[in-house]
PDB file of C-alpha atoms in Angstrom:
ATOM      1  CA  UNK T  12     -53.662   9.826 -27.739  1.00  0.00           C
ATOM      2  CA  UNK T  13     -52.608   7.504 -30.159  1.00  0.00           C
ATOM      3  CA  UNK T  14     -52.728   6.921 -33.794  1.00  0.00           C
ATOM      4  CA  UNK T  15     -56.238   7.306 -35.651  1.00  0.00           C
ATOM      5  CA  UNK T  16     -57.567   9.378 -32.372  1.00  0.00           C
ATOM      6  CA  UNK T  17     -57.558   6.416 -30.066  1.00  0.00           C
ATOM      7  CA  UNK T  18     -57.292   7.088 -26.110  1.00  0.00           C
ATOM      8  CA  UNK T  19     -54.493   5.446 -24.180  1.00  0.00           C
ATOM      9  CA  UNK T  20     -54.372   4.966 -20.492  1.00  0.00           C
ATOM     10  CA  UNK T  21     -51.402   3.592 -18.235  1.00  0.00           C
ATOM     11  CA  UNK T  22     -50.924   1.272 -15.838  1.00  0.00           C
ATOM     12  CA  UNK T  23     -47.783   0.177 -13.558  1.00  0.00           C
ATOM     13  CA  UNK T  24     -47.733  -2.743 -11.435  1.00  0.00           C
ATOM     14  CA  UNK T  25     -44.500  -1.158  -9.577  1.00  0.00           C
ATOM     15  CA  UNK T  26     -45.172   2.308  -9.150  1.00  0.00           C
ATOM     16  CA  UNK T  27     -42.283   3.153  -6.874  1.00  0.00           C
ATOM     17  CA  UNK T  28     -40.150   2.718 -10.206  1.00  0.00           C
ATOM     18  CA  UNK T  29     -42.556   3.588 -13.297  1.00  0.00           C
ATOM     19  CA  UNK T  30     -45.068   5.981 -12.520  1.00  0.00           C
ATOM     20  CA  UNK T  31     -48.352   5.842 -15.038  1.00  0.00           C
ATOM     21  CA  UNK T  32     -47.374   9.092 -16.397  1.00  0.00           C
ATOM     22  CA  UNK T  33     -43.915   7.438 -17.648  1.00  0.00           C
ATOM     23  CA  UNK T  34     -41.796   8.674 -14.753  1.00  0.00           C
ATOM     24  CA  UNK T  35     -39.216   6.971 -13.779  1.00  0.00           C
ATOM     25  CA  UNK T  36     -37.049   6.342 -10.660  1.00  0.00           C
ATOM     26  CA  UNK T  37     -34.250   3.948 -11.005  1.00  0.00           C
ATOM     27  CA  UNK T  38     -33.306   1.698  -8.288  1.00  0.00           C
ATOM     28  CA  UNK T  39     -30.455   1.336  -5.878  1.00  0.00           C
ATOM     29  CA  UNK T  40     -27.872  -1.026  -5.730  1.00  0.00           C
ATOM     30  CA  UNK T  41     -29.481  -2.655  -2.520  1.00  0.00           C
ATOM     31  CA  UNK T  42     -32.777  -3.107  -4.867  1.00  0.00           C
ATOM     32  CA  UNK T  43     -31.405  -4.293  -7.900  1.00  0.00           C
ATOM     33  CA  UNK T  44     -32.835  -4.145 -11.359  1.00  0.00           C
ATOM     34  CA  UNK T  45     -36.622  -4.352 -10.916  1.00  0.00           C
ATOM     35  CA  UNK T  46     -39.092  -5.723 -13.093  1.00  0.00           C
ATOM     36  CA  UNK T  47     -42.242  -3.721 -14.082  1.00  0.00           C
ATOM     37  CA  UNK T  48     -45.274  -4.443 -16.672  1.00  0.00           C
ATOM     38  CA  UNK T  49     -46.781  -1.415 -17.821  1.00  0.00           C
ATOM     39  CA  UNK T  50     -50.218  -2.070 -19.288  1.00  0.00           C
ATOM     40  CA  UNK T  51     -51.804   0.456 -21.941  1.00  0.00           C
ATOM     41  CA  UNK T  52     -55.237   0.334 -22.165  1.00  0.00           C
ATOM     42  CA  UNK T  53     -56.646   1.410 -25.471  1.00  0.00           C
ATOM     43  CA  UNK T  54     -60.267   2.520 -26.445  1.00  0.00           C
ATOM     44  CA  UNK T  55     -61.999   4.671 -29.325  1.00  0.00           C
ATOM     45  CA  UNK T  56     -65.846   5.227 -30.110  1.00  0.00           C
ATOM     46  CA  UNK T  57     -66.621   3.361 -33.008  1.00  0.00           C
ATOM     47  CA  UNK T  58     -69.760   5.570 -35.201  1.00  0.00           C
ATOM     48  CA  UNK T  59     -70.287   2.392 -37.525  1.00  0.00           C
ATOM     49  CA  UNK T  60     -70.591   0.037 -34.033  1.00  0.00           C
ATOM     50  CA  UNK T  61     -72.163   2.796 -32.015  1.00  0.00           C
ATOM     51  CA  UNK T  62     -69.960   1.732 -29.066  1.00  0.00           C
ATOM     52  CA  UNK T  63     -66.405   2.365 -27.745  1.00  0.00           C
ATOM     53  CA  UNK T  64     -64.162  -0.305 -28.501  1.00  0.00           C
ATOM     54  CA  UNK T  65     -61.350  -1.511 -26.213  1.00  0.00           C
ATOM     55  CA  UNK T  66     -58.029  -3.204 -25.932  1.00  0.00           C
ATOM     56  CA  UNK T  67     -55.047  -3.851 -24.025  1.00  0.00           C
ATOM     57  CA  UNK T  68     -51.286  -4.240 -24.273  1.00  0.00           C
ATOM     58  CA  UNK T  69     -48.574  -5.117 -22.002  1.00  0.00           C
ATOM     59  CA  UNK T  70     -44.973  -4.268 -22.067  1.00  0.00           C
ATOM     60  CA  UNK T  71     -42.518  -5.930 -19.929  1.00  0.00           C
ATOM     61  CA  UNK T  72     -39.740  -3.769 -18.846  1.00  0.00           C
ATOM     62  CA  UNK T  73     -36.391  -3.787 -16.335  1.00  0.00           C
ATOM     63  CA  UNK T  74     -35.525  -0.371 -14.910  1.00  0.00           C
ATOM     64  CA  UNK T  75     -31.791  -0.799 -14.298  1.00  0.00           C
ATOM     65  CA  UNK T  76     -29.362   0.342 -11.425  1.00  0.00           C
ATOM     66  CA  UNK T  77     -27.166   3.207 -12.568  1.00  0.00           C
ATOM     67  CA  UNK T  78     -23.865   2.326 -14.318  1.00  0.00           C
ATOM     68  CA  UNK T  79     -22.185   4.628 -11.821  1.00  0.00           C
ATOM     69  CA  UNK T  80     -23.848   3.401  -8.722  1.00  0.00           C
ATOM     70  CA  UNK T  81     -22.626  -0.108  -9.833  1.00  0.00           C
ATOM     71  CA  UNK T  82     -18.938   1.048 -10.720  1.00  0.00           C
ATOM     72  CA  UNK T  83     -18.733   2.816  -7.119  1.00  0.00           C
ATOM     73  CA  UNK T  84     -20.374  -0.111  -5.287  1.00  0.00           C
ATOM     74  CA  UNK T  85     -17.864  -2.282  -6.890  1.00  0.00           C
ATOM     75  CA  UNK T  86     -15.069   0.133  -5.868  1.00  0.00           C
ATOM     76  CA  UNK T  87     -16.186  -0.326  -2.314  1.00  0.00           C
ATOM     77  CA  UNK T  88     -15.938  -4.237  -2.981  1.00  0.00           C
ATOM     78  CA  UNK T  89     -12.680  -3.927  -3.622  1.00  0.00           C
ATOM     79  CA  UNK T  90     -11.135  -3.185  -0.289  1.00  0.00           C
ATOM     80  CA  UNK T  91      -7.017  -3.905   0.806  1.00  0.00           C
ATOM     81  CA  UNK T  92      -7.673  -7.451   1.764  1.00  0.00           C
ATOM     82  CA  UNK T  93      -8.975  -8.620  -1.571  1.00  0.00           C
ATOM     83  CA  UNK T  94      -5.543  -8.368  -3.596  1.00  0.00           C
ATOM     84  CA  UNK T  95      -3.399  -9.829  -0.728  1.00  0.00           C
ATOM     85  CA  UNK T  96      -3.479 -13.408  -1.733  1.00  0.00           C
ATOM     86  CA  UNK T  97      -1.168 -14.878   0.116  1.00  0.00           C
ATOM     87  CA  UNK T  98       0.218 -11.879   1.526  1.00  0.00           C
ATOM     88  CA  UNK T  99      -0.136 -10.708   5.173  1.00  0.00           C
ATOM     89  CA  UNK T 100      -0.562  -6.685   4.726  1.00  0.00           C
ATOM     90  CA  UNK T 101      -0.261  -4.388   1.885  1.00  0.00           C
ATOM     91  CA  UNK T 102       2.706  -3.078   3.172  1.00  0.00           C
ATOM     92  CA  UNK T 103       4.367  -6.662   3.777  1.00  0.00           C
ATOM     93  CA  UNK T 104       4.356  -7.828   0.082  1.00  0.00           C
ATOM     94  CA  UNK T 105       6.006 -11.151  -0.454  1.00  0.00           C
ATOM     95  CA  UNK T 106       4.497 -13.025  -3.011  1.00  0.00           C
ATOM     96  CA  UNK T 107       1.935 -12.657  -5.968  1.00  0.00           C
ATOM     97  CA  UNK T 108      -1.219 -10.730  -5.565  1.00  0.00           C
ATOM     98  CA  UNK T 109      -4.432 -11.689  -6.677  1.00  0.00           C
ATOM     99  CA  UNK T 110      -5.954  -8.505  -9.094  1.00  0.00           C
ATOM    100  CA  UNK T 111      -9.819  -9.556  -9.904  1.00  0.00           C
ATOM    101  CA  UNK T 112     -10.800  -8.668 -13.562  1.00  0.00           C
ATOM    102  CA  UNK T 113     -14.253  -8.362 -12.438  1.00  0.00           C
ATOM    103  CA  UNK T 114     -15.982  -6.607  -9.372  1.00  0.00           C
ATOM    104  CA  UNK T 115     -19.080  -8.473  -7.856  1.00  0.00           C
ATOM    105  CA  UNK T 116     -21.524  -6.336  -9.126  1.00  0.00           C
ATOM    106  CA  UNK T 117     -20.133  -6.854 -12.737  1.00  0.00           C
ATOM    107  CA  UNK T 118     -17.894  -3.801 -13.472  1.00  0.00           C
ATOM    108  CA  UNK T 119     -14.678  -4.523 -15.566  1.00  0.00           C
ATOM    109  CA  UNK T 120     -11.375  -4.119 -13.453  1.00  0.00           C
ATOM    110  CA  UNK T 121      -7.994  -3.054 -15.187  1.00  0.00           C
ATOM    111  CA  UNK T 122      -5.061  -2.458 -13.071  1.00  0.00           C
ATOM    112  CA  UNK T 123      -2.243  -0.298 -13.870  1.00  0.00           C
ATOM    113  CA  UNK T 124       1.115  -0.585 -11.715  1.00  0.00           C
ATOM    114  CA  UNK T 125       3.952   2.306 -10.566  1.00  0.00           C
ATOM    115  CA  UNK T 126       6.115   0.045 -11.131  1.00  0.00           C
ATOM    116  CA  UNK T 127       6.024  -2.631 -13.319  1.00  0.00           C
ATOM    117  CA  UNK T 128       9.457  -4.108 -12.758  1.00  0.00           C
ATOM    118  CA  UNK T 129       8.244  -5.085  -9.034  1.00  0.00           C
ATOM    119  CA  UNK T 130       4.792  -5.151  -9.596  1.00  0.00           C
ATOM    120  CA  UNK T 131       2.898  -6.666 -13.060  1.00  0.00           C
ATOM    121  CA  UNK T 132      -0.640  -5.588 -13.695  1.00  0.00           C
ATOM    122  CA  UNK T 133      -1.286  -8.947 -13.571  1.00  0.00           C
ATOM    123  CA  UNK T 134      -0.486  -9.034  -9.940  1.00  0.00           C
ATOM    124  CA  UNK T 135       2.775 -10.938 -10.601  1.00  0.00           C
ATOM    125  CA  UNK T 136       5.707  -9.893  -7.948  1.00  0.00           C
ATOM    126  CA  UNK T 137       9.244  -9.611  -8.068  1.00  0.00           C
ATOM    127  CA  UNK T 138      11.295  -9.092  -4.989  1.00  0.00           C
ATOM    128  CA  UNK T 139      13.900  -6.086  -4.943  1.00  0.00           C
ATOM    129  CA  UNK T 140      17.069  -7.477  -4.564  1.00  0.00           C
ATOM    130  CA  UNK T 141      18.389  -6.998  -1.043  1.00  0.00           C
ATOM    131  CA  UNK T 142      20.736  -4.172  -1.802  1.00  0.00           C
ATOM    132  CA  UNK T 143      18.155  -2.275  -3.189  1.00  0.00           C
ATOM    133  CA  UNK T 144      15.861  -2.553  -0.155  1.00  0.00           C
ATOM    134  CA  UNK T 145      12.260  -2.651   0.001  1.00  0.00           C
ATOM    135  CA  UNK T 146       9.971  -0.935  -2.610  1.00  0.00           C
ATOM    136  CA  UNK T 147       7.081   1.503  -2.548  1.00  0.00           C
ATOM    137  CA  UNK T 148       4.767   0.464  -5.481  1.00  0.00           C
ATOM    138  CA  UNK T 149       1.084   2.508  -6.121  1.00  0.00           C
ATOM    139  CA  UNK T 150      -1.340   0.012  -7.597  1.00  0.00           C
ATOM    140  CA  UNK T 151      -4.523   1.753  -9.470  1.00  0.00           C
ATOM    141  CA  UNK T 152      -7.397  -0.088  -9.966  1.00  0.00           C
ATOM    142  CA  UNK T 153     -10.057   1.143 -12.817  1.00  0.00           C
ATOM    143  CA  UNK T 154     -13.764   0.180 -12.581  1.00  0.00           C
ATOM    144  CA  UNK T 155     -15.758   0.571 -15.384  1.00  0.00           C
ATOM    145  CA  UNK T 156     -19.404  -0.021 -16.213  1.00  0.00           C
ATOM    146  CA  UNK T 157     -20.142   0.983 -19.654  1.00  0.00           C
ATOM    147  CA  UNK T 158     -19.464   4.774 -19.630  1.00  0.00           C
ATOM    148  CA  UNK T 159     -19.460   5.019 -15.895  1.00  0.00           C
ATOM    149  CA  UNK T 160     -15.693   4.940 -14.203  1.00  0.00           C
ATOM    150  CA  UNK T 161     -13.961   5.170 -11.088  1.00  0.00           C
ATOM    151  CA  UNK T 162     -10.428   4.551  -9.835  1.00  0.00           C
ATOM    152  CA  UNK T 163      -9.297   3.236  -6.329  1.00  0.00           C
ATOM    153  CA  UNK T 164      -5.454   3.253  -5.629  1.00  0.00           C
ATOM    154  CA  UNK T 165      -3.532   1.047  -3.267  1.00  0.00           C
ATOM    155  CA  UNK T 166      -0.262   1.787  -1.474  1.00  0.00           C
ATOM    156  CA  UNK T 167       2.073  -1.510  -1.465  1.00  0.00           C
ATOM    157  CA  UNK T 168       5.517  -1.891   0.110  1.00  0.00           C
ATOM    158  CA  UNK T 169       7.343  -5.234  -1.745  1.00  0.00           C
ATOM    159  CA  UNK T 170       9.857  -6.086   0.672  1.00  0.00           C
ATOM    160  CA  UNK T 171      13.345  -6.805  -0.415  1.00  0.00           C
ATOM    161  CA  UNK T 172      14.482 -10.902  -1.043  1.00  0.00           C
ATOM    162  CA  UNK T 173      16.444 -12.043   1.587  1.00  0.00           C
ATOM    163  CA  UNK T 174      20.264 -11.541   1.708  1.00  0.00           C
ATOM    164  CA  UNK T 175      22.687 -13.851  -0.184  1.00  0.00           C
ATOM    165  CA  UNK T 176      25.579 -14.936   1.489  1.00  0.00           C
ATOM    166  CA  UNK T 177      27.721 -12.170  -0.205  1.00  0.00           C
ATOM    167  CA  UNK T 178      25.030  -9.383   0.577  1.00  0.00           C
ATOM    168  CA  UNK T 179      24.795 -10.673   4.390  1.00  0.00           C
ATOM    169  CA  UNK T 180      28.642 -10.365   4.759  1.00  0.00           C
ATOM    170  CA  UNK T 181      28.924  -6.910   3.112  1.00  0.00           C
ATOM    171  CA  UNK T 182      26.031  -5.612   4.889  1.00  0.00           C
ATOM    172  CA  UNK T 183      27.564  -6.498   8.431  1.00  0.00           C
ATOM    173  CA  UNK T 184      30.816  -5.069   7.068  1.00  0.00           C
ATOM    174  CA  UNK T 185      29.281  -2.077   6.594  1.00  0.00           C
ATOM    175  CA  UNK T 186      27.173  -2.178  10.228  1.00  0.00           C
ATOM    176  CA  UNK T 187      30.539  -3.274  12.134  1.00  0.00           C
ATOM    177  CA  UNK T 188      31.982   0.224  13.158  1.00  0.00           C
ATOM    178  CA  UNK T 189      33.931   2.102  15.803  1.00  0.00           C
ATOM    179  CA  UNK T 190      30.590   2.574  17.838  1.00  0.00           C
ATOM    180  CA  UNK T 191      29.827  -0.834  17.728  1.00  0.00           C
ATOM    181  CA  UNK T 192      33.541  -2.174  19.237  1.00  0.00           C
ATOM    182  CA  UNK T 193      34.425   0.539  21.275  1.00  0.00           C
ATOM    183  CA  UNK T 194      32.139  -0.610  24.415  1.00  0.00           C
ATOM    184  CA  UNK T 195      32.520   2.883  26.445  1.00  0.00           C
ATOM    185  CA  UNK T 196      36.053   3.435  25.416  1.00  0.00           C
ATOM    186  CA  UNK T 197      36.663   7.114  23.901  1.00  0.00           C
ATOM    187  CA  UNK T 198      38.062   6.414  20.740  1.00  0.00           C
ATOM    188  CA  UNK T 199      40.425   3.567  19.074  1.00  0.00           C
ATOM    189  CA  UNK T 200      43.577   5.735  20.038  1.00  0.00           C
ATOM    190  CA  UNK T 201      42.288   5.750  23.731  1.00  0.00           C
ATOM    191  CA  UNK T 202      41.543   2.284  24.754  1.00  0.00           C
ATOM    192  CA  UNK T 203      41.191   2.024  28.375  1.00  0.00           C
ATOM    193  CA  UNK T 204      38.992  -0.686  28.784  1.00  0.00           C
ATOM    194  CA  UNK T 205      37.556  -4.086  27.635  1.00  0.00           C
ATOM    195  CA  UNK T 206      35.603  -4.061  24.134  1.00  0.00           C
ATOM    196  CA  UNK T 207      32.837  -5.225  22.737  1.00  0.00           C
ATOM    197  CA  UNK T 208      33.989  -7.908  20.118  1.00  0.00           C
ATOM    198  CA  UNK T 209      30.546  -9.338  18.781  1.00  0.00           C
ATOM    199  CA  UNK T 210      30.723 -12.917  17.694  1.00  0.00           C
ATOM    200  CA  UNK T 211      27.712 -12.468  15.418  1.00  0.00           C
ATOM    201  CA  UNK T 212      26.823  -9.701  13.200  1.00  0.00           C
ATOM    202  CA  UNK T 213      23.588  -8.571  11.272  1.00  0.00           C
ATOM    203  CA  UNK T 214      21.843 -11.373   8.835  1.00  0.00           C
ATOM    204  CA  UNK T 215      23.070 -14.016  10.859  1.00  0.00           C
ATOM    205  CA  UNK T 216      26.907 -13.678   9.911  1.00  0.00           C
ATOM    206  CA  UNK T 217      29.507 -14.972  12.086  1.00  0.00           C
ATOM    207  CA  UNK T 218      32.668 -12.796  13.162  1.00  0.00           C
ATOM    208  CA  UNK T 219      35.793 -14.051  14.121  1.00  0.00           C
ATOM    209  CA  UNK T 220      38.480 -12.097  15.654  1.00  0.00           C
ATOM    210  CA  UNK T 221      41.917 -12.005  15.160  1.00  0.00           C
ATOM    211  CA  UNK T 222      44.558  -9.412  17.370  1.00  0.00           C
ATOM    212  CA  UNK T 223      48.124  -8.882  16.408  1.00  0.00           C
ATOM    213  CA  UNK T 224      48.738  -8.664  20.567  1.00  0.00           C
ATOM    214  CA  UNK T 225      46.680 -11.219  22.237  1.00  0.00           C
ATOM    215  CA  UNK T 226      48.401 -10.340  25.623  1.00  0.00           C
ATOM    216  CA  UNK T 227      47.250  -6.467  25.243  1.00  0.00           C
ATOM    217  CA  UNK T 228      43.819  -7.110  23.460  1.00  0.00           C
ATOM    218  CA  UNK T 229      42.498 -10.720  23.286  1.00  0.00           C
ATOM    219  CA  UNK T 230      40.253 -11.665  20.376  1.00  0.00           C
ATOM    220  CA  UNK T 231      37.440 -11.957  22.992  1.00  0.00           C
ATOM    221  CA  UNK T 232      37.864  -8.269  23.777  1.00  0.00           C
ATOM    222  CA  UNK T 233      39.822  -8.734  26.733  1.00  0.00           C
ATOM    223  CA  UNK T 234      41.954  -5.849  27.323  1.00  0.00           C
ATOM    224  CA  UNK T 235      45.204  -5.769  29.620  1.00  0.00           C
ATOM    225  CA  UNK T 236      46.704  -2.771  29.862  1.00  0.00           C
ATOM    226  CA  UNK T 237      50.297  -2.463  29.287  1.00  0.00           C
ATOM    227  CA  UNK T 238      52.993  -1.576  32.209  1.00  0.00           C
ATOM    228  CA  UNK T 239      54.277   2.048  32.345  1.00  0.00           C
ATOM    229  CA  UNK T 240      57.942   0.760  30.999  1.00  0.00           C
ATOM    230  CA  UNK T 241      56.325  -0.816  27.754  1.00  0.00           C
ATOM    231  CA  UNK T 242      54.404   2.539  27.106  1.00  0.00           C
ATOM    232  CA  UNK T 243      51.297   2.419  24.791  1.00  0.00           C
ATOM    233  CA  UNK T 244      50.674  -0.540  22.568  1.00  0.00           C
ATOM    234  CA  UNK T 245      49.467  -0.180  19.077  1.00  0.00           C
ATOM    235  CA  UNK T 246      47.310  -3.278  18.433  1.00  0.00           C
ATOM    236  CA  UNK T 247      45.752  -4.329  15.184  1.00  0.00           C
ATOM    237  CA  UNK T 248      42.170  -6.432  15.442  1.00  0.00           C
ATOM    238  CA  UNK T 249      40.704  -8.208  12.358  1.00  0.00           C
ATOM    239  CA  UNK T 250      37.218  -9.090  12.113  1.00  0.00           C
ATOM    240  CA  UNK T 251      36.577 -11.740   9.548  1.00  0.00           C
ATOM    241  CA  UNK T 252      32.758 -11.865   8.884  1.00  0.00           C
ATOM    242  CA  UNK T 253      31.299 -14.959   7.344  1.00  0.00           C
ATOM    243  CA  UNK T 254      28.343 -16.481   6.507  1.00  0.00           C
ATOM    244  CA  UNK T 255      27.648 -20.060   4.253  1.00  0.00           C
ATOM    245  CA  UNK T 256      30.863 -19.845   1.692  1.00  0.00           C
ATOM    246  CA  UNK T 257      31.221 -15.707   1.542  1.00  0.00           C
ATOM    247  CA  UNK T 258      33.912 -14.273   3.436  1.00  0.00           C
ATOM    248  CA  UNK T 259      35.259 -10.771   3.980  1.00  0.00           C
ATOM    249  CA  UNK T 260      37.669  -9.478   6.014  1.00  0.00           C
TER     250      UNK T 260
END
């Protein structure tokens, strides 16, 4: 019933989404927003005319997808490969990321980084120094569609920068332990067979060996045990480790 006692009946051209009684069913994300035309048939009996006077009015409306469904769809759209840009995997980040600010369905996306010194919220990546090693960083995407909000997290590993010459030499110095050169001998104080004096170390370093008694312990690792008359012989081996302009003994 309308103003002035008029009778109103309703019709919908798409009752799947709007019933004539006004009940609304929201469309799914796959269906998308749905246009609906509602028609109001208005009538009232006129005693002056002795007949029922009729009229109609149409209303064009759009039944929209729920904001929460759109935000969820954009969260699912934001798969791990999307932010990679030129990187190959989330656990092997060596360059900048591509962090979208808008989802495929129109949600707003903002980003937060667990370590902005390594990964900025705009996707700029600063690789850690070689000596600091690879760094784990959590990226959080907040996906908003008006009042609806969901989040999605990405666990990244940003690979350390390549070693400088000095860093490479120091790393090789630390790596070159007794265990590396013993080659089956019991200890440095009990050498009975050849040593493993490697000419190449880690990180592309070169190793040059020097011996204080080459007739006993040659720079290539060959051992000639002394005779009984000579007795046990103390020998100092020196490893000169180098790469580029950096050198360390």
